[in-house]
Each structure stands twice: as C-alpha cells, then as structure tokens.
Short mmCIF file of C-alpha atoms and ligand atoms in Angstrom, two decimals:
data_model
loop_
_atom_site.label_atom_id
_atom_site.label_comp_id
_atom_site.label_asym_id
_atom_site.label_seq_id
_atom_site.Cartn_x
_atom_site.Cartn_y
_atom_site.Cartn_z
CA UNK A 1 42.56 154.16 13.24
CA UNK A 2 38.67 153.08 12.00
CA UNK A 3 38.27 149.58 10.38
CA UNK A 4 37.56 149.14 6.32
CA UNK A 5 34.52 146.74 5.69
CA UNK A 6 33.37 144.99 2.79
CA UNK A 7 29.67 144.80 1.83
CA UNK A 8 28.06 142.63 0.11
CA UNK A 9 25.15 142.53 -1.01
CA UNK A 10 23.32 146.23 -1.68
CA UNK A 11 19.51 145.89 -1.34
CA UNK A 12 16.82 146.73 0.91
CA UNK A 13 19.04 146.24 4.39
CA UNK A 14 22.46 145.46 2.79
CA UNK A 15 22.56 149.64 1.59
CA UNK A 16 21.04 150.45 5.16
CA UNK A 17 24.08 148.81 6.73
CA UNK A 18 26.57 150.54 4.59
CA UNK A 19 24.80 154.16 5.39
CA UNK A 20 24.80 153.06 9.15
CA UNK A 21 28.70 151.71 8.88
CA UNK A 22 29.70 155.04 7.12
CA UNK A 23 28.22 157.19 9.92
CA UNK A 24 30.49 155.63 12.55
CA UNK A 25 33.44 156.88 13.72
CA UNK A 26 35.07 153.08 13.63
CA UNK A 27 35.15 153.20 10.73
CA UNK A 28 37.21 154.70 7.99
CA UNK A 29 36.36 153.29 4.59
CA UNK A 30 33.45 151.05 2.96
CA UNK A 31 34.33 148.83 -0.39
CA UNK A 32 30.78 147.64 -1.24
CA UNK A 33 29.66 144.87 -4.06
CA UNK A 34 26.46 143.77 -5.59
CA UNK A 35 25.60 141.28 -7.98
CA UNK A 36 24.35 143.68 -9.57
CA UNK A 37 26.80 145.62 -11.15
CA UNK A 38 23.92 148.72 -11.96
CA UNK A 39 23.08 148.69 -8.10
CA UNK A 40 26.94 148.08 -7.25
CA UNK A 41 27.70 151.30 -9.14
CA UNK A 42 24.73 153.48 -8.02
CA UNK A 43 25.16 152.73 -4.13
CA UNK A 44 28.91 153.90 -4.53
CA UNK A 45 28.63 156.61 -6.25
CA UNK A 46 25.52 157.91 -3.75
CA UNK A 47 27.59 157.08 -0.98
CA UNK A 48 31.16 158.14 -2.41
CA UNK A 49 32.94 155.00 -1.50
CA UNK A 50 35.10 152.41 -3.47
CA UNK A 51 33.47 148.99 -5.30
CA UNK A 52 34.52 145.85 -6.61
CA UNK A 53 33.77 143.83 -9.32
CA UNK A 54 33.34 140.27 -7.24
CA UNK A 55 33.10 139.20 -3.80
CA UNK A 56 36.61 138.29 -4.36
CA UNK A 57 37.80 141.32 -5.48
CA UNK A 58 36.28 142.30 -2.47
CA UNK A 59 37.79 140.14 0.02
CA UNK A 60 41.50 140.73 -1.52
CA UNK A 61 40.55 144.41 -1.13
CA UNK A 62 42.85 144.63 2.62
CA UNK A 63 39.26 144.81 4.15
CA UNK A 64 39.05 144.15 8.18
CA UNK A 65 35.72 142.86 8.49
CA UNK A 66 33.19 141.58 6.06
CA UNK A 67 29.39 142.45 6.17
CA UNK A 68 27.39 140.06 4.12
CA UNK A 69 23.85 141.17 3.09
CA UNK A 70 23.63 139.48 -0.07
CA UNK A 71 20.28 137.39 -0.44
CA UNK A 72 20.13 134.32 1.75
CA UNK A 73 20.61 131.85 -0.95
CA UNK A 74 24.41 133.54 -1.38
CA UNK A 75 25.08 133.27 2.61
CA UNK A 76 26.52 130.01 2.99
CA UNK A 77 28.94 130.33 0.03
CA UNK A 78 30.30 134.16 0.97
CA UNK A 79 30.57 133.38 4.58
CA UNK A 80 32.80 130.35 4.37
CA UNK A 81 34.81 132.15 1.53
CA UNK A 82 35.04 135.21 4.11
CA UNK A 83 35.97 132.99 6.97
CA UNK A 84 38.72 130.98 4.43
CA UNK A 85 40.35 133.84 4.41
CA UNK A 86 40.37 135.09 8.07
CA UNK A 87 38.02 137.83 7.66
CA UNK A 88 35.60 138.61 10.41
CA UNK A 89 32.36 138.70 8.79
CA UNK A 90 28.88 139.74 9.86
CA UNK A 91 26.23 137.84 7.60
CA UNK A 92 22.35 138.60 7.72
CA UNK A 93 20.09 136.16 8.95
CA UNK A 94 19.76 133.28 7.74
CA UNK A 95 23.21 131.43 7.84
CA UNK A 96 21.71 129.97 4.91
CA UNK A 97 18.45 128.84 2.95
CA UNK A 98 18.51 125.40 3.92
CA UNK A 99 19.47 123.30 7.15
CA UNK A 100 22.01 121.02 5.35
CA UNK A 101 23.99 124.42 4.20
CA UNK A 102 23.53 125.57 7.61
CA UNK A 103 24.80 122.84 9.31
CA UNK A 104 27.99 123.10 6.79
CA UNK A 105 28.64 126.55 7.36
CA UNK A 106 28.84 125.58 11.31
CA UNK A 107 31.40 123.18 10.90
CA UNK A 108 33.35 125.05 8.17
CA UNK A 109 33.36 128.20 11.07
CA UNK A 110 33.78 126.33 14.07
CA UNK A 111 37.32 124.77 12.95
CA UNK A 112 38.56 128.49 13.01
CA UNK A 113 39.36 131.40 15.15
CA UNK A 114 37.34 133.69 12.88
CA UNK A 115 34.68 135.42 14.77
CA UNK A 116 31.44 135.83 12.50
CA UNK A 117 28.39 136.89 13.70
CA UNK A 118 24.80 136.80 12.35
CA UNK A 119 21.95 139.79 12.36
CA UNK A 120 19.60 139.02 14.61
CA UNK A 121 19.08 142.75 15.79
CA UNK A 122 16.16 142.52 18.35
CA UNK A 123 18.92 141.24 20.23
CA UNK A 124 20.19 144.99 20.45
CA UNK A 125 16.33 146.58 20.76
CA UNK A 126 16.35 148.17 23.91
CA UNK A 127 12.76 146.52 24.77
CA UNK A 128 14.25 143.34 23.94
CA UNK A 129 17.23 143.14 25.96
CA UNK A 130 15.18 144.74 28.92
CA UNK A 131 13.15 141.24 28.50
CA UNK A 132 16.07 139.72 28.55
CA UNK A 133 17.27 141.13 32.15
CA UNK A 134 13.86 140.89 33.47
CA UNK A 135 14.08 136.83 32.83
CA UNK A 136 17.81 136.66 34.32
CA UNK A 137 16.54 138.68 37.10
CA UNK A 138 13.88 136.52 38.59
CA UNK A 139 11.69 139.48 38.93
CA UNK A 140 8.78 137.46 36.65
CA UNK A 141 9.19 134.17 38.70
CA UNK A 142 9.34 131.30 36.45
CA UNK A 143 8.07 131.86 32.71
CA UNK A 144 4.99 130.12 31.57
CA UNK A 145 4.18 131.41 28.11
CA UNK A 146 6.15 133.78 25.73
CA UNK A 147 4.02 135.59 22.82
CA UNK A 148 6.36 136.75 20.06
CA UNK A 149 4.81 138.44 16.76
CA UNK A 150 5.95 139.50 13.90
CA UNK A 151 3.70 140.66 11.36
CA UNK A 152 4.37 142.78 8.09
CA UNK A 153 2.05 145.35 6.58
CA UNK A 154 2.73 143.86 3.18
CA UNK A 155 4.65 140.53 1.08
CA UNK A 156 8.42 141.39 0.04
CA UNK A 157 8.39 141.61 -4.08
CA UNK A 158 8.13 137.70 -5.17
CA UNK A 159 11.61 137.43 -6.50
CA UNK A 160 12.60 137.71 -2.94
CA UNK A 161 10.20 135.35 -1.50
CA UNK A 162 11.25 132.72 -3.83
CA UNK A 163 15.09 132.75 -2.52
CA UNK A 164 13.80 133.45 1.59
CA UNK A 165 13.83 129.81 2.12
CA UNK A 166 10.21 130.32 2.92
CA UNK A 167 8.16 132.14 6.36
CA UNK A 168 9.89 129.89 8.76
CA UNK A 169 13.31 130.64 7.53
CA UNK A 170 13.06 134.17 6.54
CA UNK A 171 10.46 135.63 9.19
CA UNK A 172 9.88 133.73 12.11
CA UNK A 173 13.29 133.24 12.45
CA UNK A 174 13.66 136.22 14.20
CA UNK A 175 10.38 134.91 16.58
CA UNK A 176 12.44 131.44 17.29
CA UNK A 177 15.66 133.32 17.90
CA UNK A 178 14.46 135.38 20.55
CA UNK A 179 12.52 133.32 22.51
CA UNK A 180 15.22 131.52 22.77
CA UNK A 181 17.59 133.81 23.12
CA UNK A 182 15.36 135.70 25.96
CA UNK A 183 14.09 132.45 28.04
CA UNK A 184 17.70 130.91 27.67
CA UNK A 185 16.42 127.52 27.14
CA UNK A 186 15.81 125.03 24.28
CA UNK A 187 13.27 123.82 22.24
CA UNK A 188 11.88 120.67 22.61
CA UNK A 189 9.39 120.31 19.81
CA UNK A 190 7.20 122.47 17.32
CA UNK A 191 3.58 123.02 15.89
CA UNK A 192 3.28 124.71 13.25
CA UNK A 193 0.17 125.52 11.10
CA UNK A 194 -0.18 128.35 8.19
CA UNK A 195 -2.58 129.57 5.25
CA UNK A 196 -2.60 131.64 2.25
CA UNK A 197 -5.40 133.93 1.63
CA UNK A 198 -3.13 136.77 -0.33
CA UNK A 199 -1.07 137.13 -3.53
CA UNK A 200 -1.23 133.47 -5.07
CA UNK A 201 2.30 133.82 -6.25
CA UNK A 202 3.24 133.43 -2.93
CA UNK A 203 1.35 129.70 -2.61
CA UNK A 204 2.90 129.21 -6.27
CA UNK A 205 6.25 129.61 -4.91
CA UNK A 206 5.75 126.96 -2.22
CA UNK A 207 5.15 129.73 0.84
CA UNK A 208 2.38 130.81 3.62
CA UNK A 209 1.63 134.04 4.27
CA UNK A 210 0.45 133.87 7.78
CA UNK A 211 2.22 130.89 10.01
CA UNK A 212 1.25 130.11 13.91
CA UNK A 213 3.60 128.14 15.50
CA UNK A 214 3.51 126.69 19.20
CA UNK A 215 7.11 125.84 20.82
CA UNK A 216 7.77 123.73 23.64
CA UNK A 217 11.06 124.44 25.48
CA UNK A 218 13.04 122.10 28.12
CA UNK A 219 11.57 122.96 31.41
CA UNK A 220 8.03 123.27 30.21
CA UNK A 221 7.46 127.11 29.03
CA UNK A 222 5.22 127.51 25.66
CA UNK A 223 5.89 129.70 23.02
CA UNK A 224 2.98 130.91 20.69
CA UNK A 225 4.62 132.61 17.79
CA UNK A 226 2.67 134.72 14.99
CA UNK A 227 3.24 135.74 11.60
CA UNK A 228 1.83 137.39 8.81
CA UNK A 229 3.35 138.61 5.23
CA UNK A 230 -0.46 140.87 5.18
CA UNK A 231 -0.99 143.51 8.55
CA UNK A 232 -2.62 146.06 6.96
CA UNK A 233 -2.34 148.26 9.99
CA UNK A 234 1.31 148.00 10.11
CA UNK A 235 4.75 146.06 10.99
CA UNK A 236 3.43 144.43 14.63
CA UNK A 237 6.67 143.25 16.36
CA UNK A 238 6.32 142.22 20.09
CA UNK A 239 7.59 139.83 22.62
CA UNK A 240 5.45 139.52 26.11
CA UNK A 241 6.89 137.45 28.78
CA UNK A 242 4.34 135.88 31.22
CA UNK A 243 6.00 134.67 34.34
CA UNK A 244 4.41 133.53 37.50
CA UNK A 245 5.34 136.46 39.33
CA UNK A 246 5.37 139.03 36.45
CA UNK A 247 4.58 139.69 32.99
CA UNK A 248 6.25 142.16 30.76
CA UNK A 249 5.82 143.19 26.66
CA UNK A 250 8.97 144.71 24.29
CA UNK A 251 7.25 147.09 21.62
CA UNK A 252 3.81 147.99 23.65
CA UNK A 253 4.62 151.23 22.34
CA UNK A 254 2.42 153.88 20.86
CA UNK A 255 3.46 153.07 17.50
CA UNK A 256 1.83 149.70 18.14
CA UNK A 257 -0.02 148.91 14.76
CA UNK A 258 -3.36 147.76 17.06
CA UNK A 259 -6.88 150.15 17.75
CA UNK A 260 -8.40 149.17 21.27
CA UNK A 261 -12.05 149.03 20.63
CA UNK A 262 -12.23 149.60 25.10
CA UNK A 263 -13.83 153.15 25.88
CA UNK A 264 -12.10 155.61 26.97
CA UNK A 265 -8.62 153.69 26.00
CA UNK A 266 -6.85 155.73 23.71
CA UNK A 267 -3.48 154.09 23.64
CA UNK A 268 -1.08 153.56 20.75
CA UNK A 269 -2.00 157.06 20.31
CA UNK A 270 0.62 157.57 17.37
CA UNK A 271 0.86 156.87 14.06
CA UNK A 272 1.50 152.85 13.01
CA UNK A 273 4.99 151.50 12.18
CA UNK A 274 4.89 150.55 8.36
CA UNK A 275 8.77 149.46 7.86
CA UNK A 276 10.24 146.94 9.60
CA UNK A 277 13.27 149.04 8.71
CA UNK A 278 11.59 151.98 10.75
CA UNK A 279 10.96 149.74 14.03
CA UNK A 280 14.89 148.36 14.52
CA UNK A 281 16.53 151.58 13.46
CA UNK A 282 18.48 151.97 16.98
CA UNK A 283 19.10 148.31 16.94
CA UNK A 284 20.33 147.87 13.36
CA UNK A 285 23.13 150.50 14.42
CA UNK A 286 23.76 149.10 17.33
CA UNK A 287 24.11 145.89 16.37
CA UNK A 288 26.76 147.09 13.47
CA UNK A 289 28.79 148.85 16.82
CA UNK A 290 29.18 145.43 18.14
CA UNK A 291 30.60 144.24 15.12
CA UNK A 292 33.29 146.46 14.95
CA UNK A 293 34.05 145.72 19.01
CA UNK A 294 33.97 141.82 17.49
CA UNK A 295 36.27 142.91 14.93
CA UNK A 296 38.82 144.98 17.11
CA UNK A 297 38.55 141.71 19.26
CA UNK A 298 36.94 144.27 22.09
CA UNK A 299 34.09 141.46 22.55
CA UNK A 300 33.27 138.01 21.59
CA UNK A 301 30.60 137.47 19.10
CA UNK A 302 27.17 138.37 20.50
CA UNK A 303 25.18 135.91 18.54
CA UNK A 304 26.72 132.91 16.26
CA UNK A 305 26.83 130.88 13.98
CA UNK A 306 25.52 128.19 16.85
CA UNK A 307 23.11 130.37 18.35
CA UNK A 308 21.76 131.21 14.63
CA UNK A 309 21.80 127.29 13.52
CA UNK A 310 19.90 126.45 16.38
CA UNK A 311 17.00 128.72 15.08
CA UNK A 312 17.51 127.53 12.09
CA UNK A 313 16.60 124.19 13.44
CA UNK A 314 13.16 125.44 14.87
CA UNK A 315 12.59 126.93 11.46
CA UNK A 316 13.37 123.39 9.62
CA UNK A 317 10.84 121.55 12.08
CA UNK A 318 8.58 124.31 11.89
CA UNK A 319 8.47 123.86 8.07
CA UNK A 320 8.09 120.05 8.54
CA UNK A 321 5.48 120.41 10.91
CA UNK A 322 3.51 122.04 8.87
CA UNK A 323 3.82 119.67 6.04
CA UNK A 324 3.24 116.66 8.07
CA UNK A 325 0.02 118.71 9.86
CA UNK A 326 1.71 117.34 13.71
CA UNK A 327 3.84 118.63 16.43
CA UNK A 328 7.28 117.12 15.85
CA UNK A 329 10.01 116.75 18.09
CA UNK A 330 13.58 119.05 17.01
CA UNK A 331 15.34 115.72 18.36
CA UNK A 332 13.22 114.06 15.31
CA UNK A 333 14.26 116.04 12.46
CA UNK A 334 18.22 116.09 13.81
CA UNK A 335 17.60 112.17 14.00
CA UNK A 336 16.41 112.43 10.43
CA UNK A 337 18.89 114.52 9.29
CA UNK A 338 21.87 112.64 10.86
CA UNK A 339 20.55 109.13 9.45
CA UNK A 340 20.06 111.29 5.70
CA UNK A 341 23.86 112.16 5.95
CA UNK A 342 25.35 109.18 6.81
CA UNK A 343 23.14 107.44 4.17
CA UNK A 344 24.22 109.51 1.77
CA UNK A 345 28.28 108.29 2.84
CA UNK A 346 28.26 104.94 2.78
N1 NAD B 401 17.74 141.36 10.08
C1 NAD B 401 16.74 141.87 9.42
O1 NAD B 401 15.86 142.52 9.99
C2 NAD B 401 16.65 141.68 7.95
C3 NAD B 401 15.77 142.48 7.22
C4 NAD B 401 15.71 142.32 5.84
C5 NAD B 401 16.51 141.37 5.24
N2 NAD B 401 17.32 140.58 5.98
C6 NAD B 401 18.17 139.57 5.31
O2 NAD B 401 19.10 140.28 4.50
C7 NAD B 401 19.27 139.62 3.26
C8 NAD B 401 18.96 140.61 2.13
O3 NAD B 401 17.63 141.03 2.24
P1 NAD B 401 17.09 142.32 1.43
O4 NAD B 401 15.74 142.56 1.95
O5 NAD B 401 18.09 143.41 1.49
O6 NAD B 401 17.01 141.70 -0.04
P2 NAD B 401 17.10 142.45 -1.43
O7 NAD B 401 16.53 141.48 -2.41
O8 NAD B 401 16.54 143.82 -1.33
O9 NAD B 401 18.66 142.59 -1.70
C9 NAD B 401 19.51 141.51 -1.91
C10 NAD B 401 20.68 142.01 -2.76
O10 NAD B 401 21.68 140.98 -2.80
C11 NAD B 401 22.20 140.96 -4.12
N3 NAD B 401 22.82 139.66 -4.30
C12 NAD B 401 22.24 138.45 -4.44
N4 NAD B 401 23.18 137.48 -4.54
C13 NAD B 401 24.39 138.10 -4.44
C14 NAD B 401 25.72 137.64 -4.44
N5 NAD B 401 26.02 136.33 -4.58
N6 NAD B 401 26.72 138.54 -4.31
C15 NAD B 401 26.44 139.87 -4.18
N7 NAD B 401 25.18 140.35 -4.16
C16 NAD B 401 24.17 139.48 -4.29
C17 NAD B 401 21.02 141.24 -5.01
O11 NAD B 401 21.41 141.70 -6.30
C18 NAD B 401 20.28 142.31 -4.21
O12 NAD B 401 20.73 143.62 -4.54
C19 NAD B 401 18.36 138.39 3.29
O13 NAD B 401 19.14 137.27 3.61
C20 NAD B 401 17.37 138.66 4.40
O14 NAD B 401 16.99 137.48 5.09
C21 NAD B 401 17.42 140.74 7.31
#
C-alpha cells in the first residue's frame, strides 16, 4: 500500500515534486494546493490528481505525508500547521524567510515526534555524497579549504526575489549547508561581501546579485563560497574539497558551464547546464524516496529542521556581515538575537 501526499505549493519546483512523487511506486495518490486557485486547477487537471481549496482542506484530506513547496515566506506557518497535526512533512528550503521564524519553527517541531525534513538535495547528488565519504574516510588528510559555487545563468522573476529572504537565504543556503554538512563541523564566523551590477529591481528590493562569502569553521578549515543571480554561461554548481593529503571536486563534469582557455584542453566538452532544475534531477528524486522511507518510519530524517536552522544561521550573519562591511562571529548574532528576545519579554 503507497502513501497519499499533500502538496503545497505548485510553482517552479513545487509541480516538479508532484511529477517526481507521482512516478513512484510509494506512492498511490497526490492531493495538491496552490494559492493560486488558476495554477491549483491547471496542475491537477495536467496531472489527473485530486485538489483542495486550502492548505487545510488539504491537511484534513487523510494525507500521510505533507510536501510543502509553497514560497518561503508561507514555510514557517504550513509547517507548524502540518506538524500540529502529526503529519510528516517535507518543506523546501528555507525553514523560513527570517531567523526569528526559523528559530520558532525549531522549537514548535522539536516538542514533537513528527519527523519533517527540509530540501536540501545536493545532499542526495551522487558527487556530493561521494565528498562526503571521501572526508569521513580520511583519504584527503585533514581539510584546509572547501570551494562551494553556486551560480545561476539568470535572476528568478522579481516577485520571487522579493519573498527569497534575499541571496544568503535563498541561494547560498544551499553553499552553507553543504559545507557543513560535508566537513561535519561548525561555523565559527562569516565574511561576507556582494554587488549589484544587473537588473536594478533587484538592488530596489534590498538584494545582491553576486555574494562572496568566507567561512571559518571550528578546527580551522576556510570556506570560500560564490554566488551569482547572472552566469551567462550557465548554472555553475561545485564543491572541491582540498585536504592535505587529497583534493577532490562534485560537478567537474562536462556539463561544467566553464571554457579552458589552456591548449590542447578540451574539457567540459558538452553542452552547459542552464537549469538548476536540469543539474539535481537524480537528486530531487532521490531525495523525495527518502521522504517516503521517513514517512513509513524506514529512516530517520536525513536533514532537519536543526541541521537546516543552523544554515540558516550562516545565512543571517552572512546578511549582517555584509551590512556591517566585517567578519562577524555566528556566536555574535545568536548573542544578539538571544538578548533581542528576552528584551522583547520583560
Ligand atoms: N531545493 C531547491 O533546489 C529549490 C529550488 C527552487 C526553489 N526552492 C524553494 O522552493 C520554494 C518555491 O520556489 P519556486 O521556485 O517553486 O517558486 P515559485 O514562485 O515558482 O512558486 C511558488 C508557488 O507557491 C505558491 N504559494 C505561495 N504562498 C502559498 C501558500 N501560502 N499556500 C499555497 N501556495 C502558495 C505560489 O502561488 C506559487 O505558485 C521556495 O521556498 C524556494 O526557496 C528550492
């Protein structure tokens, strides 16, 4: 017997992740919902599956699991109503657009049972989790600088860039997460510097469109992390891992969106990713195979609400760095933070 999941949210990824849940064989019916009533209707009938009206509707629906892909300013609010009502629920990153929601969606999820469990797919690239065993290994020796880059060929539309939380916490989230996720140690403190040379709505809306951030973790490895809303080339997504012994890249592949100018070199010899969408295929699917494990309770969460807040932190300090034009300490910003919220009850 296959689950029945909920989706919300039907955009860009949220209608990838219903086509991807529909193609499994765990899975036996889809009840989908947009805010969008139009976009609700459209994506069900193309995909001849049941809607409802609400998220409510939705979650009263006898659903077993919940996938949230709404935008990120609706993730805080639909998770804890999933998790209210003892629904294991998969939500997009972020856990929300700002760290105070965050930080209240942790402790809302952490004093339940209810497994939840955030999309941070590079986790599931193959590339990436070879990283990942190459580190745990010992193979690269101790690990002196990590490179991860994300760059897109081109901005989302505007209306989306004005709920992403900004670059921090919509793009290089995915950077922050897996360094840390691959090195398996923390962040001590962040630099982060950015520009805008494109579309001036994007300034207008209080965002960069390129970012470079440098991370310090516990133990003394540096991060250098690099984004851009305007690769023409193509979507650039790679991780290297520089060890003392070792050193070792995820997507040095021949899709790599990069010419070598050396002669006689004539790798990536095919044609550029342009879609982030096109890069993470595998992984998005994968990703959506743990979920249902999570959901049969075959396998604990693979990467929570904890995990997720954490990068959410490195995205917060990131975005204060680069306000304050200094590297500032993650322990500063929690300090800040803490002292805000007890200010605010008494
Ligand atoms: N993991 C990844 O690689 C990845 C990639 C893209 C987007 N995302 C995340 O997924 C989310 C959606 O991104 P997108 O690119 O699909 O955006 P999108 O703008 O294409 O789609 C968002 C959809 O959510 C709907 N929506 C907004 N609020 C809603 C609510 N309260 N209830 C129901 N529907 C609601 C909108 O009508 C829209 O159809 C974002 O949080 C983003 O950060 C993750």
């Amino acid at each position: 017997m296959g689950a029945r999941i909920g989706v919300i949210g039907l955009g860009r990824i949220g209608s990838c992740h219903a086509r991807n849940l529909l193609a499994m064989d765990g899975v036996d019916s889809l009840v989908v919902n947009d805010a969008d009533a139009r976009r609700t209707s459209d994506v069900a009938t193309e995909l001849d599956v049941e809607f409802a009206a609400d998220p409510d509707a939705l979650f009263a629906s006898g659903v077993d699991g919940v996938l949230i892909a709404a935008s990120s300013s609706s993730h805080a609010d639909l998770i804890e109503a999933s998790v209210r009502r003892g629904i294991p629920t998969f939500c997009e990153k972020p856990v929300a657009d700002s760290i105070e929601s965050s930080v209240r969606v942790l402790e809302a999820v952490e004093q339940t049972s209810v497994p939840v469990q955030i999309g941070f797919q590079r986790r599931f690239d193959p590339s990436f989790v070879a990283a990942y065993e190459a580190v745990r290994s010992g193979q690269l020796g101790w690990i002196h600088t990590l490179r991860s880059t994300t760059l897109d060929p081109a901005p989302p539309p505007i209306s989306y860039i004005e709920h992403s939380g900004g670059i921090f916490r919509d793009c290089s989230i995915h950077d922050f997460d897996i360094v840390r996720w691959v090195s398996g140690r923390e962040v001590t403190t962040v630099y982060a510097t950015g520009s805008n040379q494109g579309d001036r709505a994007i300034a207008n809306a209080g965002d960069i469109d390129t970012a470079a951030t440098v991370l310090t973790f516990d133990g003394g490895t540096i991060a250098v992390v690099s984004n851009t809303r305007y690769n023409g080339r193509g979507h650039d997504c790679r991780l290297e891992v520089l060890g003392s012994r070792d050193s070792v890249a995820a997507g040095l592949d021949d899709r790599l969106p990069l010419r070598s100018l050396d002669p006689g070199i004539s790798f990536p010899s095919k044609e550029p990713y342009t879609f982030f969408m096109d890069r993470f295929t595998s992984a998005y699917r994968a990703e959506l195979e743990a979920f249902l494990g999570v959901i049969a309770g075959r396998r604990e969460s693979p990467c929570t609400p904890a995990d997720a807040v954490e990068s959410a932190w490195i995205s917060e300090v990131a975005t204060y760095s680069l306000r304050q034009g200094r590297p500032v300490a993650i322990a500063e910003v929690k300090d800040l933070f803490l002292h805000n919220k007890n200010e605010a009850h008494t």
